[in-house]
mmCIF file of C-alpha atoms and ligand atoms in Angstrom:
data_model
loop_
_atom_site.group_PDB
_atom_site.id
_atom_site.type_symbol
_atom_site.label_atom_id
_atom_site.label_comp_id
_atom_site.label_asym_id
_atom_site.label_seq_id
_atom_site.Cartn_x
_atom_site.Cartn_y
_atom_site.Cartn_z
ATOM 1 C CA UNK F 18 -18.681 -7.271 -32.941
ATOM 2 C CA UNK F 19 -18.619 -8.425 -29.014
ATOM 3 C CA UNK F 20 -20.538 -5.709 -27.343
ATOM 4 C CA UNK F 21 -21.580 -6.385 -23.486
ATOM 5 C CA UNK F 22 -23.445 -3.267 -22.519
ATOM 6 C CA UNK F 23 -24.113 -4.186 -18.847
ATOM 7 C CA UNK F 24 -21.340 -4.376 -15.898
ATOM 8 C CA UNK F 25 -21.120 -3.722 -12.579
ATOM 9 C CA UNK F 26 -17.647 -3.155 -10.366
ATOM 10 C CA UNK F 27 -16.923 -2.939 -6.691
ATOM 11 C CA UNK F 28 -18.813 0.686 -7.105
ATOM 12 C CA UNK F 29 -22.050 -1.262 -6.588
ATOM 13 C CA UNK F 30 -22.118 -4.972 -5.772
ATOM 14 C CA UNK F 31 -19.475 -6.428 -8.307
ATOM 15 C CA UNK F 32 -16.295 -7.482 -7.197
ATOM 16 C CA UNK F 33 -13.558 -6.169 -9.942
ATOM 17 C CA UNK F 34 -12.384 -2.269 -10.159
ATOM 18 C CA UNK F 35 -13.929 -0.431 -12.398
ATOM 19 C CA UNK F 36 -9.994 -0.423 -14.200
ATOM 20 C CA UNK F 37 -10.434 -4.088 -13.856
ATOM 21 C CA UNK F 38 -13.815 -4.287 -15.711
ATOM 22 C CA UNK F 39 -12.369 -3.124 -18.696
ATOM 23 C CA UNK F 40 -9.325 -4.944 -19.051
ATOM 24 C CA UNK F 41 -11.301 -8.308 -18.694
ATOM 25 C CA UNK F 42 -14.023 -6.963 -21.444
ATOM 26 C CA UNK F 43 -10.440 -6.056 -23.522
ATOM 27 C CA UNK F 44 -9.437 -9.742 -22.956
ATOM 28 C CA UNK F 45 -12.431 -10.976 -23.507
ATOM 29 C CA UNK F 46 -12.238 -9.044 -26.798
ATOM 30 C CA UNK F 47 -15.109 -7.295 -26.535
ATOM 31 C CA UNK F 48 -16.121 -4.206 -29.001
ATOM 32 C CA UNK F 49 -17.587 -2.203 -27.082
ATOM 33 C CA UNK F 50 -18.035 -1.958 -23.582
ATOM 34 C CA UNK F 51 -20.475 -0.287 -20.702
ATOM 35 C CA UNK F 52 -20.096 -0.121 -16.908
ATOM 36 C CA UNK F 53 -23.792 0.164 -15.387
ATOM 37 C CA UNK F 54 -23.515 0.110 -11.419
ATOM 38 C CA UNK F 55 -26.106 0.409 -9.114
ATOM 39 C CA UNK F 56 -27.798 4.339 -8.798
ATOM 40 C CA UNK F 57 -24.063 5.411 -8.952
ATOM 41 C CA UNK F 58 -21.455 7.037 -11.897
ATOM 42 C CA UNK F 59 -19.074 6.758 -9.040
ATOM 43 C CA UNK F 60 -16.360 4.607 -11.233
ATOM 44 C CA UNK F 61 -16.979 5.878 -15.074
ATOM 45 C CA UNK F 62 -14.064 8.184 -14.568
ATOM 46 C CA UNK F 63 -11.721 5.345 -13.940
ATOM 47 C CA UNK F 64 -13.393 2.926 -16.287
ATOM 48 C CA UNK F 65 -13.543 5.601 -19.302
ATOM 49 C CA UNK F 66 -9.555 6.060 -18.313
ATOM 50 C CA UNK F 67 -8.803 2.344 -18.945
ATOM 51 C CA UNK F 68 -10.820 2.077 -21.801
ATOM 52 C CA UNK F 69 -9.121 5.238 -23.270
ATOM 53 C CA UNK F 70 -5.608 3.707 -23.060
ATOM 54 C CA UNK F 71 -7.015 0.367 -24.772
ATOM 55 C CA UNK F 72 -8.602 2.125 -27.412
ATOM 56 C CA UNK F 73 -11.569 0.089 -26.272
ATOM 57 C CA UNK F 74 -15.066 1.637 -26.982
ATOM 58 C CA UNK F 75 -16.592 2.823 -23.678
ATOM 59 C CA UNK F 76 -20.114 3.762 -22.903
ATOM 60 C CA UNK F 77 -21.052 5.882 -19.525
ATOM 61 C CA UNK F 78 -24.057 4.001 -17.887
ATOM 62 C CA UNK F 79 -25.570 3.604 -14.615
ATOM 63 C CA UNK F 80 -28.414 0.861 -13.202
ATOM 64 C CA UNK F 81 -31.355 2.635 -11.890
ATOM 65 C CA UNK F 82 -33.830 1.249 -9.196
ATOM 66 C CA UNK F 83 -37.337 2.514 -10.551
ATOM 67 C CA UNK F 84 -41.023 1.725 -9.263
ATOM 68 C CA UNK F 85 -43.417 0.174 -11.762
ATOM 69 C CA UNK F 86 -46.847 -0.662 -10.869
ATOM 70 C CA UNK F 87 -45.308 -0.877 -6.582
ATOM 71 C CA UNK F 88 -42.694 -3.122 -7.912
ATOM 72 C CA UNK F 89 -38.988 -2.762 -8.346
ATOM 73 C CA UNK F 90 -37.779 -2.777 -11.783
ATOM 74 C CA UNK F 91 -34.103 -1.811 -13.072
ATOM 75 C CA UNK F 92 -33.770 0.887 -16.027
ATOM 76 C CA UNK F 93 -29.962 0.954 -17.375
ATOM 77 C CA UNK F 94 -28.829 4.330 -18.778
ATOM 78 C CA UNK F 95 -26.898 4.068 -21.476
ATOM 79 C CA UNK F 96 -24.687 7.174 -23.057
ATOM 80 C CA UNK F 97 -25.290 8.903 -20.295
ATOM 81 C CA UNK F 98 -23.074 12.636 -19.775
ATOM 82 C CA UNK F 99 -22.049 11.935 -16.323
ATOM 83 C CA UNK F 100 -21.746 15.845 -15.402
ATOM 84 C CA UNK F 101 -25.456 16.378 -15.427
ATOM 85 C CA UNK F 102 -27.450 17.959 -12.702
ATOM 86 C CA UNK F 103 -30.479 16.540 -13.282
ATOM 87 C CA UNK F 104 -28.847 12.757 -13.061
ATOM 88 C CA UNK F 105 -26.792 13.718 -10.248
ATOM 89 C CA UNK F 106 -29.498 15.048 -8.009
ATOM 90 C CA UNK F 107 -31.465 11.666 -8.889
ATOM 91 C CA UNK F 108 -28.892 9.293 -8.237
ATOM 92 C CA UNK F 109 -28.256 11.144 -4.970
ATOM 93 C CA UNK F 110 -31.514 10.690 -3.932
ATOM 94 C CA UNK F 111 -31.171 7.109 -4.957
ATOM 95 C CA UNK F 112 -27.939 6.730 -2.387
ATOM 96 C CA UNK F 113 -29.660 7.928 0.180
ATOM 97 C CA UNK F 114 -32.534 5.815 0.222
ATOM 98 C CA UNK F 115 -29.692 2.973 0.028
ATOM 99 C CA UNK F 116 -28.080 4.213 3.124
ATOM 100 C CA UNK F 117 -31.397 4.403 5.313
ATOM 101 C CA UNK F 118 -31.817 0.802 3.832
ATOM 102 C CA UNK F 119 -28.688 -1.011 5.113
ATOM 103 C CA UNK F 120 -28.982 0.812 8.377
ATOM 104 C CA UNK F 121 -32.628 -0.863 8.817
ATOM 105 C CA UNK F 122 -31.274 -4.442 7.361
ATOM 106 C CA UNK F 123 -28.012 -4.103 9.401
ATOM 107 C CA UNK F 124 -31.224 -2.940 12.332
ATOM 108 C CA UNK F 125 -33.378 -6.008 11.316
ATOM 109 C CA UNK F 126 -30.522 -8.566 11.236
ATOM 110 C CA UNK F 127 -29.277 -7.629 14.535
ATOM 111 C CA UNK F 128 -33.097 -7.587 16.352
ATOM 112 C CA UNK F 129 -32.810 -11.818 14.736
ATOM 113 C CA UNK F 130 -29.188 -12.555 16.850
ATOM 114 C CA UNK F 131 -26.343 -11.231 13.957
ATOM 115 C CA UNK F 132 -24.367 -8.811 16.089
ATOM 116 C CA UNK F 133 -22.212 -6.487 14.438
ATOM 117 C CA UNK F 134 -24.120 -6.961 10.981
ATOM 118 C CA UNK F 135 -23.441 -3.387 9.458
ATOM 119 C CA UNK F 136 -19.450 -3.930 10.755
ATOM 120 C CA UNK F 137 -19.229 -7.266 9.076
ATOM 121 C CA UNK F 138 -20.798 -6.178 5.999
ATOM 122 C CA UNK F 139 -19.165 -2.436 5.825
ATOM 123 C CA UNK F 140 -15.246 -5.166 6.151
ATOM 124 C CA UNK F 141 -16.331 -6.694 2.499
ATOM 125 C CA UNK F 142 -17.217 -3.507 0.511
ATOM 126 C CA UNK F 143 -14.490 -2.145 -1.056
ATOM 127 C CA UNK F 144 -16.138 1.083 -1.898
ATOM 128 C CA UNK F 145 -17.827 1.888 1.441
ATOM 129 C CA UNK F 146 -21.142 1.398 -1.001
ATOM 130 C CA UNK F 147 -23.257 -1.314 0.594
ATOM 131 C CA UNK F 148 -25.788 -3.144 -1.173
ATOM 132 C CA UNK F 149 -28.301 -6.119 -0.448
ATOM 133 C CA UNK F 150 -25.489 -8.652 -2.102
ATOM 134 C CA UNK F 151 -23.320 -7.695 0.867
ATOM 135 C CA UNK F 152 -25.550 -8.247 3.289
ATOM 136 C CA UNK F 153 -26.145 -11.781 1.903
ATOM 137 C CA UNK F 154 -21.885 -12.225 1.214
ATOM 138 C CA UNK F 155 -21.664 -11.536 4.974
ATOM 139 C CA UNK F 156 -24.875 -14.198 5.965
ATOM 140 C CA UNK F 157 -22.559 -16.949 3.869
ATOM 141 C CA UNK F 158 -19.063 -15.508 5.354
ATOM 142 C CA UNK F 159 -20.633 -15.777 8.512
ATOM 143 C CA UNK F 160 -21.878 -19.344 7.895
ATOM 144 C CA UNK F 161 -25.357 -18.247 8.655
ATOM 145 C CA UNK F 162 -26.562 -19.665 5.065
ATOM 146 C CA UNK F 163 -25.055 -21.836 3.000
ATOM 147 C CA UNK F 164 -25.438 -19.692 -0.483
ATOM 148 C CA UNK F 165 -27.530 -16.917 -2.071
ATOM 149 C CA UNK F 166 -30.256 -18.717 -2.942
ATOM 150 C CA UNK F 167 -31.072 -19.606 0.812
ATOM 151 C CA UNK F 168 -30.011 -16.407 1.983
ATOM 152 C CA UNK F 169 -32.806 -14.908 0.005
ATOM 153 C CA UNK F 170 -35.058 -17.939 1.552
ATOM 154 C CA UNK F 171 -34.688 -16.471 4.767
ATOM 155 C CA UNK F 172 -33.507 -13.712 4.802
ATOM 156 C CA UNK F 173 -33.909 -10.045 3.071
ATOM 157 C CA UNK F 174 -37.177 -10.726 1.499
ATOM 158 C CA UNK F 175 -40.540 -11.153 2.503
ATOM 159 C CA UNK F 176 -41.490 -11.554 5.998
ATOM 160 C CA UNK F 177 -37.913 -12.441 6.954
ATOM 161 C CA UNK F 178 -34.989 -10.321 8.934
ATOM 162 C CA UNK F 179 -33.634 -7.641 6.661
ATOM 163 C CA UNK F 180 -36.380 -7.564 4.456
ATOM 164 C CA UNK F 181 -37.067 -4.106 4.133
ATOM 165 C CA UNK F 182 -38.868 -1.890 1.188
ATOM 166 C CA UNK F 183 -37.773 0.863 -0.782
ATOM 167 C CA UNK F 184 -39.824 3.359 -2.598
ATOM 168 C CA UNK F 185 -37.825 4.224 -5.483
ATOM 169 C CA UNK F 186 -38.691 7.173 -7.878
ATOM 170 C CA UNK F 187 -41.587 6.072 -10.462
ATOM 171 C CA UNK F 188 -39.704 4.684 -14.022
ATOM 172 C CA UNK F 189 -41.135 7.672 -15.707
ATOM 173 C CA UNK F 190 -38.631 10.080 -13.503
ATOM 174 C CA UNK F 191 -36.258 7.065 -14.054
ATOM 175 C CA UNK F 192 -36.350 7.522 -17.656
ATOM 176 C CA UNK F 193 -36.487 11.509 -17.398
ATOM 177 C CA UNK F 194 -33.302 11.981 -15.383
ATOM 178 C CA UNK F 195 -31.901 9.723 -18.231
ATOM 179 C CA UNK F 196 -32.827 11.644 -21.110
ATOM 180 C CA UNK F 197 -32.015 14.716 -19.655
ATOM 181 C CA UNK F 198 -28.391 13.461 -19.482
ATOM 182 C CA UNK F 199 -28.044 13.014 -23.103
ATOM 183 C CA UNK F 200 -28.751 8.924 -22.863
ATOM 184 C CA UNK F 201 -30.463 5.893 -23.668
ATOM 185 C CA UNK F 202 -33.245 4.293 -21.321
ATOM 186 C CA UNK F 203 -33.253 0.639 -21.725
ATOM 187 C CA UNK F 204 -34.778 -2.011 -19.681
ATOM 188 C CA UNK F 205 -32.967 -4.340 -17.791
ATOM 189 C CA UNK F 206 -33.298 -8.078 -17.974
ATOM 190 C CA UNK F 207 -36.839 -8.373 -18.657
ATOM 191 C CA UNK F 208 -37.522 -11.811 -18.182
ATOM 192 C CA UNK F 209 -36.167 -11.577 -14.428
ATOM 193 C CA UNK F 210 -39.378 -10.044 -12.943
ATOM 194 C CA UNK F 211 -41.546 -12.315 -10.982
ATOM 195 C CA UNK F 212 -44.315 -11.293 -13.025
ATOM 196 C CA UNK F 213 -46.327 -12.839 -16.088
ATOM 197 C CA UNK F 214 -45.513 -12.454 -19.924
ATOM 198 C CA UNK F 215 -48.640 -9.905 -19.868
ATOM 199 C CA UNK F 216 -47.543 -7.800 -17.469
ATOM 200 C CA UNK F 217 -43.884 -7.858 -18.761
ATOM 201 C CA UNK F 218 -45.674 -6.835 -22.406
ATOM 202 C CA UNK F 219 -47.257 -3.502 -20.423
ATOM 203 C CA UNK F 220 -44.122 -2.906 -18.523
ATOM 204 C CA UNK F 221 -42.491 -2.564 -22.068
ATOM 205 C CA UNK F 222 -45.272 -0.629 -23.581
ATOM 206 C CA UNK F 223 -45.827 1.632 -20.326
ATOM 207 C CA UNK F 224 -41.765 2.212 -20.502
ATOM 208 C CA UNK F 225 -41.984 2.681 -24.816
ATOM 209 C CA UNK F 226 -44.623 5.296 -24.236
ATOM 210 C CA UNK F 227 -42.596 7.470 -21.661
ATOM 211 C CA UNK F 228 -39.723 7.953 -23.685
ATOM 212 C CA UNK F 229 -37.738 4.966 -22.960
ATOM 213 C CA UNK F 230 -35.852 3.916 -25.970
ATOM 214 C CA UNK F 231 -34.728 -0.294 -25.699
ATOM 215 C CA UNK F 232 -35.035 -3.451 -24.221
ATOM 216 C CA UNK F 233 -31.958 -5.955 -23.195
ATOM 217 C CA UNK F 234 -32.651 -8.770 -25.789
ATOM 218 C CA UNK F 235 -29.952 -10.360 -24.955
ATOM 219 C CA UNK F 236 -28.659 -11.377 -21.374
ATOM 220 C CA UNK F 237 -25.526 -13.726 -20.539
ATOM 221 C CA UNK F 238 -28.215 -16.039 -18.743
ATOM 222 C CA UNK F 239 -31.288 -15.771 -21.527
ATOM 223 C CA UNK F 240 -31.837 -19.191 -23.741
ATOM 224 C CA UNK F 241 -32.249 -18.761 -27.463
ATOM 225 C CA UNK F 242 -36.160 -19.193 -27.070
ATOM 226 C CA UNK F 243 -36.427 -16.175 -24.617
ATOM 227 C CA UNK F 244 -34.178 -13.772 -26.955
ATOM 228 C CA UNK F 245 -36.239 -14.494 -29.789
ATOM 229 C CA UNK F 246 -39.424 -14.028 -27.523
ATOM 230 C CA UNK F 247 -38.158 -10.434 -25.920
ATOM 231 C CA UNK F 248 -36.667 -9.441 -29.799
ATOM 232 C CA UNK F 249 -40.273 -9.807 -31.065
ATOM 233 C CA UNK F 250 -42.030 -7.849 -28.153
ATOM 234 C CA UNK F 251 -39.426 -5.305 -28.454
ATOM 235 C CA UNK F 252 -40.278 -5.076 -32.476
ATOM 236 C CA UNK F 253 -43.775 -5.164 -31.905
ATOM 237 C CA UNK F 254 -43.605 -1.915 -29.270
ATOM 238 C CA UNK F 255 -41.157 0.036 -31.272
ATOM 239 C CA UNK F 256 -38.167 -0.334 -28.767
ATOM 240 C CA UNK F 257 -34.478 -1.040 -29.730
ATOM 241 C CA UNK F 258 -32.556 -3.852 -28.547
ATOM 242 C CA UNK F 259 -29.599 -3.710 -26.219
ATOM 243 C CA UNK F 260 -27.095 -7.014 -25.177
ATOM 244 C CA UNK F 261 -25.524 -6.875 -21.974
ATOM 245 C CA UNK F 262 -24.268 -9.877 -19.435
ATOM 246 C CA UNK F 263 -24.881 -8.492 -15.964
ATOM 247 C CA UNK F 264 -21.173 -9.415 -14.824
ATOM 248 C CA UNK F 265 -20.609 -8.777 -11.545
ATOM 249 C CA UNK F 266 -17.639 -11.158 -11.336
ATOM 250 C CA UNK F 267 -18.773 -13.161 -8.598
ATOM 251 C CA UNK F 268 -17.213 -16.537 -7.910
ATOM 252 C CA UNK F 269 -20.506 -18.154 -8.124
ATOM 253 C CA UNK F 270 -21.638 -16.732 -11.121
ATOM 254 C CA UNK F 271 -20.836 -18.130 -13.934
ATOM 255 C CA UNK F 272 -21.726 -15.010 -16.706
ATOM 256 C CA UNK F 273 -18.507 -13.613 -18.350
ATOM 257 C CA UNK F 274 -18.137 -10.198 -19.370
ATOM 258 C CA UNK F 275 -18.779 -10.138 -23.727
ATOM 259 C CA UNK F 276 -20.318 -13.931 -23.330
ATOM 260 C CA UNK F 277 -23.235 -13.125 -25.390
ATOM 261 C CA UNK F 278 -25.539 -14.679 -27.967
ATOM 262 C CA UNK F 279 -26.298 -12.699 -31.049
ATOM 263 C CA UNK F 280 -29.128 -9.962 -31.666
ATOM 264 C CA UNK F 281 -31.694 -11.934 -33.909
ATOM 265 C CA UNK F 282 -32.133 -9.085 -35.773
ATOM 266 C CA UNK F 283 -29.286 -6.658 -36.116
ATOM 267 C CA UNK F 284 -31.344 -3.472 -37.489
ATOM 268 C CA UNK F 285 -32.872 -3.515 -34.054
ATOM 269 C CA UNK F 286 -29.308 -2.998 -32.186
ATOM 270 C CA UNK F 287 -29.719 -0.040 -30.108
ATOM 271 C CA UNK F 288 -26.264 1.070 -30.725
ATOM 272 C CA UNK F 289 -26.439 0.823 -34.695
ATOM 273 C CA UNK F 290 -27.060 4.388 -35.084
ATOM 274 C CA UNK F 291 -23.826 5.504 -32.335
ATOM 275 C CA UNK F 292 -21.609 7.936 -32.878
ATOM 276 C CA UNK F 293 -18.562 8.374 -31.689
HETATM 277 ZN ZN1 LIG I 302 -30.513 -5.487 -12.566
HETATM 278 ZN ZN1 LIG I 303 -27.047 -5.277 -13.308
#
C-alpha cells in the first residue's frame, strides 16, 4: 500500500491545486491519500472531488499551528468532518492571527528598504492565503537572498526583519478542536523541532496524554535510523504511527508525493483500523 498522509496545495504554501495534488498522488500510485494545509480546509472540497472520480482513497486533514511549552509545533488532523463548528471557529481564529502576521512582516520588511513587500508577495499566492514561504519566495524573486536557507539567515527569524511571533492556541485546544471534528491528532514531523530527543519524548507524552492519537513515523526526508527511533518512542507512549511526505511541490524540494519508506511495524499504522 503507498499511503502519503501529509500534503499541502496552493491553499497554504504548496504550489499545485488541490485537483492537482491528487492526480500526482494517483500517478504516483499512491493508496491512499491526505491533503493537510496550513490552519485551512479551504481546498478538501476540490481535492475530495478529484479523488472521488479516481476512485482514489481520500482523507480530510488540515496542519495546525499549536503552542507547546512557548514553542511552535504542527498537529495534523487527520479524518477530520470538515463541516464542524468547533474546527471552523478554530481555524478561523488561526487565519486571523496569519493575516495580522504578514501585515507586520510585509511592516517589518518595508521599515529594512523592501518597498512594496505585501504587493510582491500577495502577486505569487495563488489563493490570496499568504504564508511565511511567500514572504521568503518573494526575498529570492526579488534577488534579495539567494535561497531559503539564507532567507531564514536573515530574515523572518530571530532578531532579523520580518521576524515576528505568533501565539497560537495551546496543542491541547489543538487536539480538542480535532477530536471534536470526528478526527485523528497526529504529530507532525517530530524530529524537525530544534529541540533535544528529551524534550521531543515529553512533547509526545504531553500530546499522548491529551488525547492525541499518533506520531508521523515516517517522513519523505527521515533516514531509516530516525524511523526506527520515532516507531519505538511512539510504541513506548502508546501512540499510532502515521507516514506522510510533506509535499509542497516546490522546485527545490526534492520530496515526492507517496515517496515513502515503510512503517517498521505495521500493527502500529494509524490507519489499520479505517473505515471507509
Ligand atoms: Zn509542518
Ligand atoms: Zn506540512
Amino acid at each position: 500500500m503507498v499511503i502519503d498522509l501529509h500534503n499541502h496545495s496552493y491553499y497554504s504554501d504548496g504550489i499545485l491545486s488541490p485537483t492537482e495534488v491528487v492526480r500526482l498522488a494517483n500517478k504516483q500510485n499512491c493508496d491512499m491519500v491526505a491533503l493537510t494545509d496550513h490552519d485551512t480546509i479551504d481546498g478538501l472540497a476540490e481535492a475530495s472531488y478529484e479523488a472521488n472520480k479516481l476512485n482514489l482513497q481520500f482523507v480530510f486533514g488540515t496542519e495546525i499551528s499549536a503552542t507547546w511549552n512557548n514553542m511552535t509545533i504542527h498537529i495534523l488532523g487527520l479524518k477530520i468532518n470538515p463541516n464542524n463548528k468547533i474546527l471552523q471557529t478554530g481555524l478561523k481564529k488561526h487565519q486571523q492571527l496569519r493575516e495580522v502576521r504578514s501585515e507586520k512582516i510585509a511592516c517589518s520588511l518595508e521599515g529594512a528598504g523592501i518597498i512594496g513587500a505585501m504587493e510582491k508577495t500577495k502577486a505569487i499566492t495563488k489563493t490570496g492565503i499568504i504564508t511565511r514561504t511567500h514572504f521568503a519566495q518573494m526575498l529570492i524573486q526579488e534577488g534579495i537572498c539567494k535561497n531559503m536557507k539564507s532567507v531564514f539567515r536573515n530574515f523572518l527569524t530571530g532578531n532579523n526583519p520580518g521576524s515576528v511571533s505568533v501565539k497560537w492556541a495551546q496543542f491541547d485546544e489543538v487536539i480538542g478542536w480535532i477530536r471534536s471534528a470526528g478526527g485523528v491528532a497526529v504529530l507532525a514531523h517530530p524530529l524537525r523541532y530544534r529541540v533535544t530527543h528529551t524534550q521531543i519524548k515529553r512533547m509526545m507524552s504531553d500530546l499522548a496524554v491529551n488525547g492525541c492519537t499518533g506520531i508521523e513515523v515516517v517522513t519523505a526526508m527521515s533516514s531509516l535510523d530516525e524511523i526506527i527511533l520515532v516507531s519505538q518512542w511512539s510504541g513506548e507512549l502508546g501512540l499510532l504511527a502515521s507516514s506522510g511526505s510533506d509535499y509542497h511541490g516546490w522546485s527545490n524540494q526534492r520530496v515526492q508525493i507517496g515517496c515513502l519508506q515503510d512503517l517498521p511495524n505495521y500493527e502500529q499504522a494509524i490507519w489499520k483500523n479505517w473505515i471507509w
